[in-house]
Each structure stands twice: as C-alpha cells, then as structure tokens.
C-alpha cells in the first residue's frame, strides 16, 4: 500500500505555503524545498499513476487544489519518450522520483518573434532533484523540451503547477517559432484516494 501520508502532507503544506506567500519567487523557493522532501523517498506514488504508455508520455493528476491554485501530477516517461517544445504560462516545479530526464530551455532570438533556439545546456534531473520553470521570475525560463534520459527504462517525475495545469491554454512551438495552442488534459479519469485513513497504522 502506498504511503499516502507523504502526499497528504505535501498538499496540505503547499496549500499553507500559498496562504502565507503570494510572491512567485517565494513560492518557487519554499515550494522547491517541499517537493524535494516529497521525492526524496519513493514509497508513496499510487501504482495506477505510474503506468507508462508505449506511444507517448502520460500525465496523471494526483491532486488539484479546490480553488485551482495548484495541481500535482506524475509524468511517466516510457523509454526514449519526449515532449515537443512547449510552454506552461504559470510557474512550475519538477521533482525527479525515478529514473532521469533531460530538460532543455528555449528562448527566441528576438523577444517578440522569430525562431526558438536552445538556451544553455540541457539539465539532467536525477532522483531527489528539483527544477523550476516560470514566465515571470528572473533567471527562469518557461519554454522547454523534456525527454526521458533512458532508452531502455521508465522514468517518473512529479510536477507542481500554479494552476489546474490540465485545463490551462498553452502552446507547443515549431522550429520557426510558430505556436500551436493545446490543452493537455490528464491521462486518468479518477483521482487516487489519499484521504482514507482507515487502513493506516499509527507507525506512518
């Protein structure tokens, strides 16, 4: 049985963070510490939200705040799978739980138009590491491409976003910078029940 207490503690702590902190930089700073604590131990993710698909990566909703201030999802990467170049339009935190992934930031040659170019070196995330994206915080980027670092195994990362990310209007980008609108949705139609305490012991 997954240790649901860890995810419960995370979502209640993150909600409390948003109650006391409105600045995006502060949310990212403190939220990164909370997510780092969550992904430091791999005993809590429900098995149903860890299943790969042979054709494309999956995004499972684990929790969404009742006011849609934040959402928590698991990204499950099959061997060699990757995203297109895409944006988020809201802040996001990515914590590596299993395996490894590469994240490559992109920026426009011109701030308002033109082709996108890779910016900086790809960042490799390994278990326990946390990365942030944002369209509003200096030093962070909001446009990137992510891929599984492995061609022979599944990788899983845990993402936290400053909205109900599956309902956000976002964009993927062609090599010439052309945008195509999309809404990601989710791979699951039901949420994991992390609030049933009846089966838990006092040792957790």
PDB file of C-alpha atoms in Angstrom:
ATOM      1  CA  UNK A   1       0.000   0.000   0.000  1.00  0.00           C
ATOM      2  CA  UNK A   2       1.458   3.403  -0.946  1.00  0.00           C
ATOM      3  CA  UNK A   3       2.347   5.713   1.904  1.00  0.00           C
ATOM      4  CA  UNK A   4      -0.396   8.258   1.211  1.00  0.00           C
ATOM      5  CA  UNK A   5       0.623  10.263   4.245  1.00  0.00           C
ATOM      6  CA  UNK A   6       3.563  11.711   2.326  1.00  0.00           C
ATOM      7  CA  UNK A   7       1.383  13.123  -0.450  1.00  0.00           C
ATOM      8  CA  UNK A   8      -1.230  14.348   2.043  1.00  0.00           C
ATOM      9  CA  UNK A   9       1.479  16.168   3.988  1.00  0.00           C
ATOM     10  CA  UNK A  10       2.816  17.695   0.790  1.00  0.00           C
ATOM     11  CA  UNK A  11      -0.503  19.047  -0.486  1.00  0.00           C
ATOM     12  CA  UNK A  12      -1.543  20.444   2.894  1.00  0.00           C
ATOM     13  CA  UNK A  13       1.884  22.046   3.346  1.00  0.00           C
ATOM     14  CA  UNK A  14       1.749  23.539  -0.146  1.00  0.00           C
ATOM     15  CA  UNK A  15      -1.732  24.960   0.486  1.00  0.00           C
ATOM     16  CA  UNK A  16      -0.426  26.529   3.697  1.00  0.00           C
ATOM     17  CA  UNK A  17       2.508  27.999   1.751  1.00  0.00           C
ATOM     18  CA  UNK A  18       0.114  29.691  -0.678  1.00  0.00           C
ATOM     19  CA  UNK A  19      -1.864  31.117   2.231  1.00  0.00           C
ATOM     20  CA  UNK A  20       1.187  32.944   3.592  1.00  0.00           C
ATOM     21  CA  UNK A  21       3.188  33.650   0.419  1.00  0.00           C
ATOM     22  CA  UNK A  22       1.876  35.437  -2.662  1.00  0.00           C
ATOM     23  CA  UNK A  23       5.155  36.250  -4.401  1.00  0.00           C
ATOM     24  CA  UNK A  24       6.043  33.816  -7.174  1.00  0.00           C
ATOM     25  CA  UNK A  25       9.746  33.753  -6.335  1.00  0.00           C
ATOM     26  CA  UNK A  26       8.948  32.880  -2.724  1.00  0.00           C
ATOM     27  CA  UNK A  27       6.501  30.166  -3.757  1.00  0.00           C
ATOM     28  CA  UNK A  28       9.130  28.615  -6.015  1.00  0.00           C
ATOM     29  CA  UNK A  29      11.822  28.817  -3.341  1.00  0.00           C
ATOM     30  CA  UNK A  30       9.791  27.324  -0.498  1.00  0.00           C
ATOM     31  CA  UNK A  31       7.813  25.001  -2.761  1.00  0.00           C
ATOM     32  CA  UNK A  32      11.041  23.536  -4.123  1.00  0.00           C
ATOM     33  CA  UNK A  33      12.020  22.521  -0.603  1.00  0.00           C
ATOM     34  CA  UNK A  34       8.645  20.833  -0.062  1.00  0.00           C
ATOM     35  CA  UNK A  35       8.860  18.970  -3.365  1.00  0.00           C
ATOM     36  CA  UNK A  36      12.458  17.933  -2.688  1.00  0.00           C
ATOM     37  CA  UNK A  37      11.251  16.356   0.557  1.00  0.00           C
ATOM     38  CA  UNK A  38       8.445  14.534  -1.266  1.00  0.00           C
ATOM     39  CA  UNK A  39      10.618  12.996  -3.994  1.00  0.00           C
ATOM     40  CA  UNK A  40      13.407  12.074  -1.567  1.00  0.00           C
ATOM     41  CA  UNK A  41      11.527   8.859  -0.714  1.00  0.00           C
ATOM     42  CA  UNK A  42       9.864   6.645  -3.313  1.00  0.00           C
ATOM     43  CA  UNK A  43       7.136   4.783  -1.419  1.00  0.00           C
ATOM     44  CA  UNK A  44       4.021   6.887  -1.959  1.00  0.00           C
ATOM     45  CA  UNK A  45       3.086   7.095  -5.657  1.00  0.00           C
ATOM     46  CA  UNK A  46      -0.040   5.019  -6.448  1.00  0.00           C
ATOM     47  CA  UNK A  47       0.763   2.270  -8.935  1.00  0.00           C
ATOM     48  CA  UNK A  48      -2.106   3.354 -11.197  1.00  0.00           C
ATOM     49  CA  UNK A  49      -0.383   6.724 -11.625  1.00  0.00           C
ATOM     50  CA  UNK A  50       2.961   5.158 -12.557  1.00  0.00           C
ATOM     51  CA  UNK A  51       1.922   3.267 -15.693  1.00  0.00           C
ATOM     52  CA  UNK A  52       3.697   4.071 -18.981  1.00  0.00           C
ATOM     53  CA  UNK A  53       2.147   4.112 -22.431  1.00  0.00           C
ATOM     54  CA  UNK A  54       4.040   2.602 -25.380  1.00  0.00           C
ATOM     55  CA  UNK A  55       3.323   5.575 -27.643  1.00  0.00           C
ATOM     56  CA  UNK A  56       3.585   8.745 -25.551  1.00  0.00           C
ATOM     57  CA  UNK A  57       4.305  10.069 -22.092  1.00  0.00           C
ATOM     58  CA  UNK A  58       1.450  10.155 -19.598  1.00  0.00           C
ATOM     59  CA  UNK A  59       0.363  12.910 -17.185  1.00  0.00           C
ATOM     60  CA  UNK A  60      -1.626  11.669 -14.180  1.00  0.00           C
ATOM     61  CA  UNK A  61      -3.426  14.111 -11.900  1.00  0.00           C
ATOM     62  CA  UNK A  62      -2.636  13.344  -8.259  1.00  0.00           C
ATOM     63  CA  UNK A  63      -4.251  16.386  -6.635  1.00  0.00           C
ATOM     64  CA  UNK A  64      -5.771  19.729  -7.557  1.00  0.00           C
ATOM     65  CA  UNK A  65      -6.445  22.454  -5.028  1.00  0.00           C
ATOM     66  CA  UNK A  66     -10.153  23.224  -4.583  1.00  0.00           C
ATOM     67  CA  UNK A  67      -9.515  26.801  -5.746  1.00  0.00           C
ATOM     68  CA  UNK A  68      -7.261  25.511  -8.561  1.00  0.00           C
ATOM     69  CA  UNK A  69      -4.323  27.466  -7.148  1.00  0.00           C
ATOM     70  CA  UNK A  70      -2.046  24.485  -7.734  1.00  0.00           C
ATOM     71  CA  UNK A  71      -2.047  20.955  -9.100  1.00  0.00           C
ATOM     72  CA  UNK A  72       0.222  17.950  -8.606  1.00  0.00           C
ATOM     73  CA  UNK A  73       0.823  15.453 -11.396  1.00  0.00           C
ATOM     74  CA  UNK A  74       3.052  12.483 -12.135  1.00  0.00           C
ATOM     75  CA  UNK A  75       4.746  12.431 -15.538  1.00  0.00           C
ATOM     76  CA  UNK A  76       5.500   8.893 -16.660  1.00  0.00           C
ATOM     77  CA  UNK A  77       8.032   8.619 -19.472  1.00  0.00           C
ATOM     78  CA  UNK A  78       8.354   5.437 -21.475  1.00  0.00           C
ATOM     79  CA  UNK A  79      11.788   4.616 -22.910  1.00  0.00           C
ATOM     80  CA  UNK A  80      13.004   7.388 -25.198  1.00  0.00           C
ATOM     81  CA  UNK A  81       9.823   9.476 -24.966  1.00  0.00           C
ATOM     82  CA  UNK A  82       9.899  13.269 -25.048  1.00  0.00           C
ATOM     83  CA  UNK A  83       7.675  16.331 -25.212  1.00  0.00           C
ATOM     84  CA  UNK A  84       7.558  18.848 -28.026  1.00  0.00           C
ATOM     85  CA  UNK A  85       8.923  22.301 -27.236  1.00  0.00           C
ATOM     86  CA  UNK A  86       6.193  23.825 -25.085  1.00  0.00           C
ATOM     87  CA  UNK A  87       5.339  26.490 -22.530  1.00  0.00           C
ATOM     88  CA  UNK A  88       3.370  26.472 -19.267  1.00  0.00           C
ATOM     89  CA  UNK A  89       2.206  30.112 -18.761  1.00  0.00           C
ATOM     90  CA  UNK A  90       2.328  29.529 -14.968  1.00  0.00           C
ATOM     91  CA  UNK A  91       5.082  28.676 -12.509  1.00  0.00           C
ATOM     92  CA  UNK A  92       6.031  25.031 -12.241  1.00  0.00           C
ATOM     93  CA  UNK A  93       8.241  22.741 -10.175  1.00  0.00           C
ATOM     94  CA  UNK A  94       9.630  19.425 -11.429  1.00  0.00           C
ATOM     95  CA  UNK A  95      10.946  16.833  -8.980  1.00  0.00           C
ATOM     96  CA  UNK A  96      12.584  13.598 -10.144  1.00  0.00           C
ATOM     97  CA  UNK A  97      11.243  10.471  -8.469  1.00  0.00           C
ATOM     98  CA  UNK A  98      12.508   7.558 -10.607  1.00  0.00           C
ATOM     99  CA  UNK A  99      14.961   7.295 -13.458  1.00  0.00           C
ATOM    100  CA  UNK A 100      16.202  10.501 -15.068  1.00  0.00           C
ATOM    101  CA  UNK A 101      15.173  13.153 -17.573  1.00  0.00           C
ATOM    102  CA  UNK A 102      16.760  15.969 -19.558  1.00  0.00           C
ATOM    103  CA  UNK A 103      15.242  19.445 -19.763  1.00  0.00           C
ATOM    104  CA  UNK A 104      16.370  21.859 -22.479  1.00  0.00           C
ATOM    105  CA  UNK A 105      15.291  25.514 -22.220  1.00  0.00           C
ATOM    106  CA  UNK A 106      14.471  27.532 -25.343  1.00  0.00           C
ATOM    107  CA  UNK A 107      14.413  31.261 -25.993  1.00  0.00           C
ATOM    108  CA  UNK A 108      13.535  33.360 -29.021  1.00  0.00           C
ATOM    109  CA  UNK A 109      16.282  35.059 -30.989  1.00  0.00           C
ATOM    110  CA  UNK A 110      14.087  38.149 -30.758  1.00  0.00           C
ATOM    111  CA  UNK A 111      11.955  38.721 -27.657  1.00  0.00           C
ATOM    112  CA  UNK A 112       8.753  39.102 -29.667  1.00  0.00           C
ATOM    113  CA  UNK A 113       9.210  36.940 -32.749  1.00  0.00           C
ATOM    114  CA  UNK A 114      11.494  34.596 -34.610  1.00  0.00           C
ATOM    115  CA  UNK A 115      12.748  31.067 -34.242  1.00  0.00           C
ATOM    116  CA  UNK A 116      13.353  29.456 -30.885  1.00  0.00           C
ATOM    117  CA  UNK A 117      16.890  28.432 -30.019  1.00  0.00           C
ATOM    118  CA  UNK A 118      18.160  26.154 -27.242  1.00  0.00           C
ATOM    119  CA  UNK A 119      19.366  28.263 -24.322  1.00  0.00           C
ATOM    120  CA  UNK A 120      22.119  26.875 -22.122  1.00  0.00           C
ATOM    121  CA  UNK A 121      22.995  23.242 -21.657  1.00  0.00           C
ATOM    122  CA  UNK A 122      20.366  20.547 -21.028  1.00  0.00           C
ATOM    123  CA  UNK A 123      19.745  19.966 -17.337  1.00  0.00           C
ATOM    124  CA  UNK A 124      19.726  16.343 -16.215  1.00  0.00           C
ATOM    125  CA  UNK A 125      17.465  15.583 -13.291  1.00  0.00           C
ATOM    126  CA  UNK A 126      18.123  12.506 -11.179  1.00  0.00           C
ATOM    127  CA  UNK A 127      16.069  11.233  -8.210  1.00  0.00           C
ATOM    128  CA  UNK A 128      15.675  13.846  -5.484  1.00  0.00           C
ATOM    129  CA  UNK A 129      16.494  16.826  -7.724  1.00  0.00           C
ATOM    130  CA  UNK A 130      14.058  19.706  -8.342  1.00  0.00           C
ATOM    131  CA  UNK A 131      13.931  22.230 -11.207  1.00  0.00           C
ATOM    132  CA  UNK A 132      11.652  25.263 -11.680  1.00  0.00           C
ATOM    133  CA  UNK A 133      10.036  26.989 -14.664  1.00  0.00           C
ATOM    134  CA  UNK A 134       8.328  30.370 -14.752  1.00  0.00           C
ATOM    135  CA  UNK A 135       7.362  33.069 -17.241  1.00  0.00           C
ATOM    136  CA  UNK A 136       7.718  35.741 -14.555  1.00  0.00           C
ATOM    137  CA  UNK A 137      10.789  35.082 -12.385  1.00  0.00           C
ATOM    138  CA  UNK A 138      14.188  36.371 -13.470  1.00  0.00           C
ATOM    139  CA  UNK A 139      16.652  33.605 -14.232  1.00  0.00           C
ATOM    140  CA  UNK A 140      13.974  31.026 -15.060  1.00  0.00           C
ATOM    141  CA  UNK A 141      12.535  30.006 -18.418  1.00  0.00           C
ATOM    142  CA  UNK A 142       9.027  28.912 -19.330  1.00  0.00           C
ATOM    143  CA  UNK A 143       9.671  27.245 -22.701  1.00  0.00           C
ATOM    144  CA  UNK A 144      11.444  23.896 -22.788  1.00  0.00           C
ATOM    145  CA  UNK A 145      11.563  20.357 -24.135  1.00  0.00           C
ATOM    146  CA  UNK A 146      11.819  17.374 -21.765  1.00  0.00           C
ATOM    147  CA  UNK A 147      12.858  13.815 -22.560  1.00  0.00           C
ATOM    148  CA  UNK A 148      13.485  10.564 -20.766  1.00  0.00           C
ATOM    149  CA  UNK A 149      17.217  10.191 -20.271  1.00  0.00           C
ATOM    150  CA  UNK A 150      16.920   6.443 -20.851  1.00  0.00           C
ATOM    151  CA  UNK A 151      16.068   4.444 -23.952  1.00  0.00           C
ATOM    152  CA  UNK A 152      15.514   1.230 -22.015  1.00  0.00           C
ATOM    153  CA  UNK A 153      13.532   2.093 -18.894  1.00  0.00           C
ATOM    154  CA  UNK A 154      10.697   4.180 -17.483  1.00  0.00           C
ATOM    155  CA  UNK A 155      11.323   7.479 -15.711  1.00  0.00           C
ATOM    156  CA  UNK A 156       8.848   9.333 -13.478  1.00  0.00           C
ATOM    157  CA  UNK A 157       8.860  12.961 -12.377  1.00  0.00           C
ATOM    158  CA  UNK A 158       6.439  14.804 -10.083  1.00  0.00           C
ATOM    159  CA  UNK A 159       5.286  18.242 -11.234  1.00  0.00           C
ATOM    160  CA  UNK A 160       3.551  21.015  -9.312  1.00  0.00           C
ATOM    161  CA  UNK A 161       1.999  23.919 -11.208  1.00  0.00           C
ATOM    162  CA  UNK A 162       0.410  27.212 -10.220  1.00  0.00           C
ATOM    163  CA  UNK A 163      -2.944  26.272 -11.773  1.00  0.00           C
ATOM    164  CA  UNK A 164      -5.039  23.279 -12.788  1.00  0.00           C
ATOM    165  CA  UNK A 165      -2.450  22.557 -15.472  1.00  0.00           C
ATOM    166  CA  UNK A 166      -4.584  20.103 -17.436  1.00  0.00           C
ATOM    167  CA  UNK A 167      -7.073  22.923 -18.152  1.00  0.00           C
ATOM    168  CA  UNK A 168      -4.582  25.700 -18.981  1.00  0.00           C
ATOM    169  CA  UNK A 169      -4.421  27.064 -22.544  1.00  0.00           C
ATOM    170  CA  UNK A 170      -0.784  26.619 -23.575  1.00  0.00           C
ATOM    171  CA  UNK A 171       1.347  26.344 -26.713  1.00  0.00           C
ATOM    172  CA  UNK A 172       3.724  23.992 -28.450  1.00  0.00           C
ATOM    173  CA  UNK A 173       6.298  25.541 -30.774  1.00  0.00           C
ATOM    174  CA  UNK A 174       7.504  24.665 -34.247  1.00  0.00           C
ATOM    175  CA  UNK A 175      11.190  25.189 -35.172  1.00  0.00           C
ATOM    176  CA  UNK A 176      10.357  28.559 -36.789  1.00  0.00           C
ATOM    177  CA  UNK A 177       8.703  29.740 -33.571  1.00  0.00           C
ATOM    178  CA  UNK A 178       5.138  29.216 -34.769  1.00  0.00           C
ATOM    179  CA  UNK A 179       2.792  28.465 -31.887  1.00  0.00           C
ATOM    180  CA  UNK A 180       0.079  25.826 -31.794  1.00  0.00           C
ATOM    181  CA  UNK A 181      -2.451  26.028 -28.963  1.00  0.00           C
ATOM    182  CA  UNK A 182      -3.161  22.995 -26.805  1.00  0.00           C
ATOM    183  CA  UNK A 183      -4.758  21.934 -23.527  1.00  0.00           C
ATOM    184  CA  UNK A 184      -3.016  18.909 -22.061  1.00  0.00           C
ATOM    185  CA  UNK A 185      -5.786  17.297 -20.023  1.00  0.00           C
ATOM    186  CA  UNK A 186      -4.882  14.231 -17.943  1.00  0.00           C
ATOM    187  CA  UNK A 187      -4.321  10.547 -18.549  1.00  0.00           C
ATOM    188  CA  UNK A 188      -6.549   9.463 -15.631  1.00  0.00           C
ATOM    189  CA  UNK A 189     -10.267  10.000 -15.118  1.00  0.00           C
ATOM    190  CA  UNK A 190     -10.272   9.342 -11.350  1.00  0.00           C
ATOM    191  CA  UNK A 191      -8.083  10.671  -8.561  1.00  0.00           C
ATOM    192  CA  UNK A 192      -6.135   8.484  -6.142  1.00  0.00           C
ATOM    193  CA  UNK A 193      -7.888   8.341  -2.772  1.00  0.00           C
ATOM    194  CA  UNK A 194      -5.224   9.671  -0.413  1.00  0.00           C
ATOM    195  CA  UNK A 195      -7.711  10.701   2.281  1.00  0.00           C
ATOM    196  CA  UNK A 196      -8.947   7.319   3.518  1.00  0.00           C
ATOM    197  CA  UNK A 197      -7.213   6.925   6.877  1.00  0.00           C
ATOM    198  CA  UNK A 198      -9.000   3.731   7.890  1.00  0.00           C
ATOM    199  CA  UNK A 199      -6.311   1.366   6.582  1.00  0.00           C
ATOM    200  CA  UNK A 200      -3.325   3.228   8.006  1.00  0.00           C
ATOM    201  CA  UNK A 201      -1.432   2.390  11.170  1.00  0.00           C
ATOM    202  CA  UNK A 202      -0.005   4.737  13.761  1.00  0.00           C
ATOM    203  CA  UNK A 203       3.531   3.956  12.570  1.00  0.00           C
ATOM    204  CA  UNK A 204       3.132   6.174   9.493  1.00  0.00           C
TER     205      UNK A 204
END
